[in-house]
Tab-separated table of C-alpha atoms in Angstrom:
chain	number	residue	atom	x	y	z
A	1	MET	CA	4.849	-46.063	49.470
A	2	THR	CA	2.776	-42.947	48.734
A	3	ALA	CA	1.218	-42.218	45.332
A	4	ASN	CA	3.848	-39.565	44.643
A	5	GLU	CA	6.667	-41.934	45.632
A	6	LEU	CA	5.244	-44.586	43.306
A	7	MET	CA	5.127	-42.081	40.439
A	8	TYR	CA	8.701	-41.029	41.282
A	9	ALA	CA	9.905	-44.626	40.989
A	10	ARG	CA	8.007	-45.229	37.767
A	11	SER	CA	9.268	-42.071	36.112
A	12	ARG	CA	12.845	-43.063	36.959
A	13	GLN	CA	12.227	-46.488	35.451
A	14	ALA	CA	10.942	-44.886	32.268
A	15	GLN	CA	13.922	-42.548	32.026
A	16	ALA	CA	16.281	-45.517	32.465
A	17	GLY	CA	14.608	-47.383	29.626
A	18	ALA	CA	12.802	-49.895	31.828
A	19	ARG	CA	9.203	-50.818	31.125
A	20	THR	CA	6.788	-49.363	33.628
A	21	PRO	CA	4.112	-51.625	35.104
A	22	PRO	CA	1.143	-52.176	32.754
A	23	ASP	CA	-1.278	-50.155	34.879
A	24	SER	CA	0.860	-47.021	34.509
A	25	GLU	CA	1.538	-47.151	30.773
A	26	PRO	CA	-0.044	-44.356	28.733
A	27	ARG	CA	-3.003	-45.390	26.634
A	28	PRO	CA	-3.961	-44.018	23.230
A	29	SER	CA	-5.458	-40.528	23.419
A	30	GLY	CA	-8.072	-41.291	20.774
A	31	GLY	CA	-10.280	-42.997	23.355
A	32	ALA	CA	-9.546	-40.604	26.217
A	33	ALA	CA	-12.602	-39.796	28.309
A	34	GLY	CA	-13.682	-36.167	28.098
A	35	LEU	CA	-15.427	-34.231	30.869
A	36	PHE	CA	-18.777	-32.547	30.260
A	37	VAL	CA	-20.809	-30.497	32.726
A	38	GLY	CA	-24.499	-31.257	32.275
A	39	ARG	CA	-26.015	-29.375	35.178
A	40	LEU	CA	-24.493	-26.630	37.308
A	41	HIS	CA	-25.874	-25.115	40.515
A	42	LEU	CA	-24.485	-22.053	42.291
A	43	SER	CA	-25.583	-20.724	45.662
A	44	ARG	CA	-24.415	-17.368	47.077
A	45	PHE	CA	-21.412	-17.444	44.788
A	46	ARG	CA	-20.114	-13.896	44.236
A	47	ASN	CA	-22.838	-12.015	42.317
A	48	TYR	CA	-25.060	-15.103	41.898
A	49	PRO	CA	-27.585	-15.530	44.749
A	50	TYR	CA	-28.680	-18.701	42.964
A	51	LEU	CA	-28.162	-20.138	39.510
A	52	ARG	CA	-29.126	-23.354	37.777
A	53	LEU	CA	-27.690	-23.996	34.334
A	54	ASP	CA	-28.804	-27.073	32.381
A	55	LEU	CA	-26.825	-28.021	29.290
A	56	PRO	CA	-27.618	-30.544	26.555
A	57	GLU	CA	-25.766	-33.814	27.047
A	58	ARG	CA	-22.066	-33.582	26.171
A	59	THR	CA	-22.212	-29.942	25.071
A	60	PRO	CA	-18.740	-29.456	23.520
A	61	GLN	CA	-18.435	-25.704	24.118
A	62	VAL	CA	-20.131	-23.209	26.434
A	63	VAL	CA	-19.732	-19.554	25.423
A	64	LEU	CA	-20.527	-16.820	27.951
A	65	THR	CA	-20.890	-13.342	26.460
A	66	GLY	CA	-21.919	-9.957	27.806
A	67	ASP	CA	-20.626	-6.675	29.159
A	68	ASN	CA	-17.832	-6.530	31.677
A	69	GLY	CA	-19.118	-6.981	35.209
A	70	VAL	CA	-22.115	-9.201	34.467
A	71	GLY	CA	-20.502	-12.281	36.041
A	72	LYS	CA	-18.964	-14.261	33.171
A	73	THR	CA	-15.677	-14.849	34.974
A	74	ASN	CA	-17.527	-15.618	38.203
A	75	LEU	CA	-19.371	-18.418	36.424
A	76	ILE	CA	-16.291	-20.122	35.019
A	77	GLU	CA	-14.565	-19.610	38.367
A	78	ALA	CA	-17.369	-21.704	39.850
A	79	VAL	CA	-16.656	-24.406	37.256
A	80	SER	CA	-12.971	-24.321	38.225
A	81	PHE	CA	-13.962	-25.236	41.800
A	82	LEU	CA	-15.121	-28.633	40.529
A	83	ALA	CA	-11.397	-29.480	40.353
A	84	PRO	CA	-8.831	-29.393	43.192
A	85	GLY	CA	-7.350	-26.116	44.353
A	86	LYS	CA	-8.411	-22.524	44.934
A	87	GLY	CA	-9.998	-21.857	41.552
A	88	LEU	CA	-8.880	-19.774	38.604
A	89	ARG	CA	-8.675	-16.548	40.623
A	90	GLN	CA	-6.733	-18.164	43.489
A	91	ALA	CA	-9.052	-16.231	45.788
A	92	ARG	CA	-9.564	-16.655	49.508
A	93	PHE	CA	-12.683	-18.760	49.973
A	94	GLN	CA	-14.113	-16.036	52.216
A	95	ASP	CA	-13.925	-13.575	49.302
A	96	VAL	CA	-16.184	-15.728	47.116
A	97	LEU	CA	-19.179	-14.925	49.318
A	98	PRO	CA	-21.407	-12.046	48.115
A	99	ALA	CA	-19.603	-8.760	48.774
A	100	GLU	CA	-22.688	-7.163	50.321
A	101	ASN	CA	-23.135	-10.003	52.853
A	102	PRO	CA	-19.899	-12.018	53.284
A	103	THR	CA	-21.269	-14.410	55.905
A	104	GLY	CA	-22.752	-17.875	55.821
A	105	ALA	CA	-21.828	-20.292	53.057
A	106	TRP	CA	-21.420	-20.523	49.304
A	107	GLY	CA	-21.778	-23.675	47.240
A	108	VAL	CA	-21.208	-25.150	43.785
A	109	SER	CA	-22.534	-28.481	42.574
A	110	ALA	CA	-22.620	-30.170	39.204
A	111	VAL	CA	-23.454	-33.337	37.362
A	112	LEU	CA	-20.735	-34.312	34.897
A	113	ARG	CA	-20.280	-36.987	32.261
A	114	LYS	CA	-16.924	-38.735	32.003
A	115	GLY	CA	-17.123	-41.371	29.314
A	116	ALA	CA	-20.112	-43.528	30.223
A	117	GLU	CA	-19.926	-42.486	33.878
A	118	GLU	CA	-22.133	-39.880	35.542
A	119	ILE	CA	-20.442	-38.039	38.407
A	120	GLU	CA	-21.943	-35.696	40.988
A	121	ILE	CA	-19.545	-33.185	42.532
A	122	GLY	CA	-20.418	-30.699	45.228
A	123	THR	CA	-18.250	-28.228	47.083
A	124	ASP	CA	-19.018	-25.544	49.631
A	125	TYR	CA	-17.400	-23.188	52.081
A	126	GLU	CA	-18.828	-21.977	55.381
A	127	ALA	CA	-17.295	-18.782	56.718
A	128	GLU	CA	-17.893	-19.719	60.353
A	129	ALA	CA	-17.785	-23.458	61.018
A	130	ARG	CA	-18.472	-24.467	64.628
A	131	GLY	CA	-17.752	-20.954	65.819
A	132	ARG	CA	-14.368	-20.713	64.098
A	133	ARG	CA	-13.373	-19.133	60.809
A	134	SER	CA	-12.866	-21.869	58.244
A	135	GLU	CA	-9.962	-21.937	55.781
A	136	LYS	CA	-11.036	-25.005	53.815
A	137	ARG	CA	-13.750	-25.857	51.360
A	138	ARG	CA	-15.620	-29.112	51.719
A	139	VAL	CA	-15.932	-31.572	48.848
A	140	ARG	CA	-18.289	-34.446	48.190
A	141	VAL	CA	-18.266	-36.811	45.225
A	142	ASN	CA	-21.296	-38.956	44.408
A	143	GLY	CA	-22.763	-38.095	47.793
A	144	VAL	CA	-19.671	-39.050	49.796
A	145	ALA	CA	-18.722	-36.129	52.039
A	146	GLY	CA	-15.187	-35.366	53.118
A	147	THR	CA	-13.564	-36.243	49.803
A	148	ALA	CA	-9.894	-35.254	49.805
A	149	GLN	CA	-8.588	-32.843	47.179
A	150	SER	CA	-6.270	-35.576	45.885
A	151	GLU	CA	-9.263	-37.881	45.395
A	152	LEU	CA	-11.182	-35.096	43.645
A	153	GLY	CA	-8.259	-34.793	41.228
A	154	ARG	CA	-8.756	-38.386	40.138
A	155	VAL	CA	-12.333	-37.548	39.155
A	156	CYS	CA	-12.086	-34.058	37.670
A	157	SER	CA	-9.287	-31.788	36.515
A	158	ALA	CA	-9.398	-28.408	34.816
A	159	VAL	CA	-6.971	-26.147	32.981
A	160	TRP	CA	-7.506	-22.466	32.323
A	161	LEU	CA	-6.176	-19.285	30.816
A	162	THR	CA	-7.145	-15.893	32.247
A	163	PRO	CA	-6.103	-12.306	31.425
A	164	ALA	CA	-4.005	-12.235	34.613
A	165	MET	CA	-1.767	-14.879	33.012
A	166	ASP	CA	-1.123	-13.031	29.740
A	167	ARG	CA	2.357	-11.892	30.830
A	168	LEU	CA	3.133	-14.873	33.021
A	169	PHE	CA	6.624	-15.338	31.596
A	170	SER	CA	7.737	-11.765	32.308
A	171	GLY	CA	6.216	-11.640	35.777
A	172	ASP	CA	7.063	-12.967	39.215
A	173	PRO	CA	8.621	-16.477	39.363
A	174	ALA	CA	6.082	-17.357	42.073
A	175	GLY	CA	3.298	-17.000	39.497
A	176	ARG	CA	5.038	-19.394	37.117
A	177	ARG	CA	5.629	-21.835	39.958
A	178	ARG	CA	1.912	-21.789	40.849
A	179	PHE	CA	1.071	-22.300	37.174
A	180	LEU	CA	3.415	-25.287	36.923
A	181	ASP	CA	2.089	-26.766	40.155
A	182	ARG	CA	-1.471	-26.646	38.809
A	183	LEU	CA	-0.336	-28.470	35.670
A	184	THR	CA	1.578	-30.973	37.797
A	185	GLN	CA	-1.442	-31.675	39.994
A	186	ALA	CA	-3.181	-33.224	36.980
A	187	PHE	CA	-0.562	-35.999	36.811
A	188	PHE	CA	0.391	-36.291	40.497
A	189	GLU	CA	-2.783	-36.033	42.564
A	190	SER	CA	-0.831	-35.684	45.830
A	191	HIS	CA	1.421	-32.918	44.500
A	192	ALA	CA	-0.483	-30.059	46.142
A	193	SER	CA	-0.339	-31.861	49.484
A	194	ALA	CA	3.419	-32.376	49.117
A	195	CYS	CA	3.934	-28.689	48.260
A	196	ALA	CA	1.792	-27.607	51.211
A	197	ALA	CA	3.685	-29.864	53.637
A	198	TYR	CA	7.000	-28.527	52.337
A	199	ALA	CA	5.794	-24.917	52.634
A	200	ARG	CA	4.605	-25.380	56.233
A	201	ALA	CA	7.953	-26.854	57.268
A	202	TRP	CA	9.832	-24.120	55.383
A	203	ARG	CA	7.943	-21.353	57.200
A	204	GLN	CA	8.590	-22.955	60.585
A	205	TRP	CA	12.268	-23.516	59.755
A	206	GLY	CA	12.673	-19.890	58.710
A	207	ALA	CA	10.901	-18.605	61.815
A	208	LEU	CA	13.149	-20.647	64.113
A	209	ILE	CA	16.294	-19.295	62.488
A	210	ARG	CA	15.071	-15.688	62.427
A	211	ASP	CA	14.186	-15.929	66.118
A	212	GLY	CA	17.589	-17.399	66.955
A	213	LYS	CA	16.104	-20.654	68.295
A	214	ASN	CA	18.857	-23.078	67.355
A	215	ASP	CA	17.082	-26.213	68.521
A	216	GLU	CA	19.009	-28.881	66.609
A	217	ARG	CA	16.392	-31.592	67.044
A	218	TRP	CA	13.553	-29.338	65.868
A	219	LEU	CA	15.519	-27.930	62.934
A	220	SER	CA	16.628	-31.401	61.860
A	221	ALA	CA	13.056	-32.707	61.993
A	222	LEU	CA	11.834	-29.819	59.834
A	223	GLU	CA	14.703	-30.376	57.387
A	224	SER	CA	13.746	-34.052	57.134
A	225	THR	CA	10.169	-33.040	56.335
A	226	MET	CA	11.318	-30.546	53.699
A	227	ALA	CA	13.646	-33.152	52.191
A	228	LYS	CA	10.892	-35.773	52.002
A	229	TYR	CA	8.256	-33.594	50.384
A	230	GLY	CA	10.734	-31.476	48.445
A	231	ALA	CA	12.089	-34.541	46.649
A	232	LEU	CA	8.570	-35.599	45.680
A	233	ALA	CA	7.550	-32.111	44.526
A	234	ALA	CA	10.735	-31.554	42.531
A	235	ASN	CA	10.436	-34.873	40.736
A	236	ALA	CA	6.751	-34.342	39.982
A	237	ARG	CA	7.486	-30.939	38.443
A	238	ARG	CA	10.377	-32.308	36.395
A	239	GLU	CA	8.309	-35.232	35.125
A	240	THR	CA	5.455	-32.872	34.211
A	241	VAL	CA	7.813	-30.670	32.186
A	242	ARG	CA	9.041	-33.797	30.385
A	243	LEU	CA	5.484	-34.866	29.539
A	244	LEU	CA	4.601	-31.362	28.343
A	245	GLN	CA	7.716	-31.057	26.189
A	246	ASN	CA	6.982	-34.419	24.576
A	247	ALA	CA	3.464	-33.230	23.752
A	248	LEU	CA	4.777	-29.915	22.409
A	249	ASP	CA	7.300	-31.704	20.187
A	250	LYS	CA	4.840	-34.233	18.756
A	251	ASN	CA	2.017	-31.953	17.656
A	252	GLU	CA	1.815	-29.258	15.016
A	253	THR	CA	-0.557	-26.382	15.741
A	254	ALA	CA	-0.908	-22.817	14.552
A	255	PHE	CA	0.614	-21.678	17.831
A	256	PRO	CA	4.331	-21.213	18.462
A	257	ARG	CA	6.226	-24.231	19.667
A	258	ALA	CA	7.858	-23.685	23.026
A	259	SER	CA	10.857	-25.224	24.695
A	260	ILE	CA	10.247	-25.335	28.436
A	261	SER	CA	12.586	-26.100	31.310
A	262	LEU	CA	13.033	-25.803	35.058
A	263	SER	CA	15.664	-23.811	36.872
A	264	GLY	CA	16.617	-22.917	40.417
A	265	GLY	CA	14.850	-25.696	42.295
A	266	LEU	CA	17.364	-28.577	42.511
A	267	GLU	CA	15.519	-30.617	39.862
A	268	ASP	CA	18.649	-31.143	37.762
A	269	GLU	CA	20.750	-32.105	40.774
A	270	ILE	CA	18.381	-34.884	41.877
A	271	SER	CA	17.278	-36.106	38.438
A	272	ALA	CA	19.513	-39.200	38.541
A	273	LEU	CA	18.980	-39.966	42.223
A	274	SER	CA	16.703	-42.479	43.904
A	275	VAL	CA	13.994	-41.257	46.274
A	276	ASP	CA	16.184	-41.857	49.328
A	277	GLU	CA	19.234	-40.270	47.687
A	278	ALA	CA	17.216	-37.200	46.691
A	279	ARG	CA	15.958	-36.789	50.249
A	280	ASP	CA	19.478	-37.036	51.647
A	281	PHE	CA	20.804	-34.577	49.057
A	282	ILE	CA	18.140	-31.973	49.825
A	283	LYS	CA	18.491	-32.354	53.583
A	284	ALA	CA	22.265	-31.949	53.381
A	285	ARG	CA	21.770	-28.607	51.618
A	286	PHE	CA	19.800	-27.147	54.528
A	287	VAL	CA	22.429	-27.532	57.259
A	288	PRO	CA	24.941	-25.084	55.695
A	289	ALA	CA	22.007	-22.898	54.590
A	290	ARG	CA	21.068	-22.109	58.185
A	291	GLU	CA	23.828	-19.551	58.682
A	292	ALA	CA	23.257	-17.947	55.275
A	293	TYR	CA	19.523	-17.679	55.928
A	294	ALA	CA	20.157	-16.077	59.328
A	295	ARG	CA	22.245	-13.373	57.603
A	296	THR	CA	20.239	-12.778	54.426
A	297	GLY	CA	16.795	-14.331	54.853
A	298	VAL	CA	17.388	-16.224	51.596
A	299	ALA	CA	17.975	-19.923	50.948
A	300	GLY	CA	17.584	-21.797	47.679
A	301	GLY	CA	15.621	-24.986	47.279
A	302	VAL	CA	12.468	-26.514	45.864
A	303	HIS	CA	10.580	-23.338	46.814
A	304	THR	CA	12.665	-21.297	44.327
A	305	ALA	CA	11.979	-23.425	41.237
A	306	ASP	CA	11.112	-21.446	38.109
A	307	LEU	CA	9.519	-22.452	34.809
A	308	THR	CA	11.145	-20.892	31.756
A	309	ALA	CA	9.955	-20.975	28.166
A	310	PHE	CA	11.671	-20.262	24.862
A	311	HIS	CA	9.941	-19.204	21.630
A	312	ARG	CA	11.579	-21.454	19.025
A	313	GLU	CA	10.466	-19.638	15.887
A	314	LYS	CA	11.582	-16.244	17.194
A	315	ASN	CA	14.646	-17.734	18.903
A	316	MET	CA	14.062	-15.717	22.047
A	317	PRO	CA	13.002	-16.218	25.670
A	318	ALA	CA	9.281	-15.945	26.315
A	319	ALA	CA	9.965	-13.156	28.815
A	320	GLY	CA	11.135	-10.942	25.941
A	321	CYS	CA	8.115	-11.607	23.725
A	322	SER	CA	5.127	-9.312	23.270
A	323	THR	CA	1.963	-9.849	25.301
A	324	GLY	CA	0.299	-11.440	22.276
A	325	GLU	CA	3.192	-13.848	21.697
A	326	GLN	CA	3.328	-14.749	25.396
A	327	LYS	CA	-0.376	-15.541	25.296
A	328	ALA	CA	0.125	-17.656	22.165
A	329	LEU	CA	2.912	-19.585	23.921
A	330	LEU	CA	0.662	-20.164	26.924
A	331	ILE	CA	-2.101	-21.479	24.678
A	332	SER	CA	0.411	-23.818	23.046
A	333	ILE	CA	1.469	-25.131	26.471
A	334	LEU	CA	-2.119	-25.547	27.676
A	335	LEU	CA	-3.103	-27.466	24.544
A	336	ALA	CA	-0.039	-29.667	25.074
A	337	HIS	CA	-1.163	-30.225	28.666
A	338	VAL	CA	-4.554	-31.443	27.459
A	339	ARG	CA	-2.893	-33.879	25.025
A	340	ALA	CA	-0.427	-35.050	27.669
A	341	GLN	CA	-3.289	-35.878	30.036
A	342	ALA	CA	-4.987	-37.850	27.297
A	343	ASP	CA	-1.837	-39.890	26.729
A	344	ALA	CA	-0.804	-40.378	30.362
A	345	LYS	CA	-4.222	-40.743	32.025
A	346	ASN	CA	-6.588	-41.627	29.179
A	347	ALA	CA	-8.699	-38.720	30.433
A	348	LEU	CA	-9.245	-35.111	29.450
A	349	PRO	CA	-9.779	-32.028	31.642
A	350	LEU	CA	-12.345	-29.279	31.506
A	351	VAL	CA	-10.819	-26.336	29.610
A	352	LEU	CA	-11.615	-22.734	30.615
A	353	PHE	CA	-10.663	-19.646	28.579
A	354	ASP	CA	-11.531	-16.280	30.150
A	355	GLU	CA	-11.584	-13.279	27.766
A	356	VAL	CA	-9.570	-15.370	25.352
A	357	ALA	CA	-9.901	-12.964	22.402
A	358	ALA	CA	-7.833	-10.274	24.161
A	359	HIS	CA	-4.341	-9.881	22.633
A	360	LEU	CA	-5.103	-12.414	19.877
A	361	ASP	CA	-5.427	-11.265	16.281
A	362	ASP	CA	-8.204	-12.691	14.105
A	363	GLY	CA	-5.920	-15.344	12.647
A	364	ARG	CA	-4.759	-16.629	16.018
A	365	LEU	CA	-8.283	-16.566	17.457
A	366	GLY	CA	-9.586	-18.504	14.475
A	367	ALA	CA	-6.803	-21.052	14.875
A	368	LEU	CA	-7.637	-21.469	18.561
A	369	LEU	CA	-11.315	-22.043	17.825
A	370	ASP	CA	-10.296	-24.665	15.249
A	371	GLU	CA	-8.218	-26.398	17.942
A	372	ILE	CA	-11.117	-26.185	20.391
A	373	ARG	CA	-13.499	-27.855	17.951
A	374	GLY	CA	-11.083	-30.779	17.792
A	375	LEU	CA	-10.952	-31.323	21.558
A	376	LYS	CA	-13.037	-34.210	22.855
A	377	THR	CA	-13.853	-32.465	26.104
A	378	GLN	CA	-15.923	-29.476	27.215
A	379	VAL	CA	-14.477	-25.997	26.731
A	380	TRP	CA	-15.845	-22.856	28.402
A	381	LEU	CA	-15.101	-19.451	26.869
A	382	THR	CA	-15.970	-15.888	27.860
A	383	GLY	CA	-15.931	-12.667	25.870
A	384	THR	CA	-17.711	-9.362	25.471
A	385	ASP	CA	-18.542	-9.861	21.784
A	386	GLY	CA	-20.351	-13.021	20.745
A	387	ARG	CA	-19.288	-12.440	17.137
A	388	SER	CA	-15.759	-13.490	18.109
A	389	PHE	CA	-17.074	-17.043	18.517
A	390	GLU	CA	-19.238	-17.170	15.398
A	391	SER	CA	-17.448	-20.264	14.095
A	392	LEU	CA	-18.729	-22.249	17.109
A	393	LYS	CA	-22.399	-21.424	16.500
A	394	ASN	CA	-23.276	-24.937	15.298
A	395	THR	CA	-21.775	-26.754	18.286
A	396	ALA	CA	-21.628	-24.375	21.258
A	397	ARG	CA	-24.229	-23.373	23.798
A	398	PHE	CA	-24.263	-19.566	24.017
A	399	VAL	CA	-25.315	-18.165	27.413
């Protein structure tokens, strides 16, 4: 049984009222282990030919200030590469190389504290590896090369808010799906792998149908793959939404309380099914979808899931809220995600806020900084005006 399948079974036990095994039960968040970067090295990373940043032990906040274009976002993007995924910009790894000389390799390494443990993480990307263009970044943890992204997720996770996300709820559903999948990865370390396997099979399935290659054996094999990984991905997303909603409901903050839900991705239909039943259900949907996809190029499924949010106080969908209110809802969800990780994993992520003061009035910004001071993990913030972060002057390292 894979890690995702084990989590699927345990979440179904919990929903049915059964006790989950002791090693999976949430532990109190009060003792959750925070993450703290102590030393950070960059090499040929965007506009940084080389950088070494040393921070006092367990620095609670790191504030990066300066004019636009000096590299503040580039620096926290480098921090985001200490966790699984493609970083806070979702950029091609090739594009992270210096623009004036996009060849060779870039690298990021850091020493982190997690509770009493010291962890060394390094990651790099080489544009031409063994004569071929590379599409993957390499990861090593505590000197062990070839660490899988899922293993990296067990060591370090990160959550972030960037200006590109300010109108997430009124934008493309694909953006919300990527956002949810990043949140889900924190609880289900194999989630990204499941989504990638599903996506590869989906592309091949679609290409076969578009090209009129009705090879029943090949189509059926791809549908089995999509059913297997689709069931795991759908359950992981649904369980993540449940954990987030619990955290949103339990905690009072100065930010609006959201109701969040999933739509369009079969999550409701398979919620009461076992792993095998969910696979069979999803696979059965693809056979009649072949003809419809051949005509329209459209077929529903796990790949069409959407995250929706509702502003309780205003009694309106997040998509209809102002940019400032949407950002406040996102902050509320991200803070809930931090608390949910503390409860479910007894661990806290790195938290990254890029240009966080934009679209927040003084009251909301002050409330956020109050929340940040209460987090027991390291928070990185960027902004053009250091005065916005004056209330952190006694605890933060300003760079």
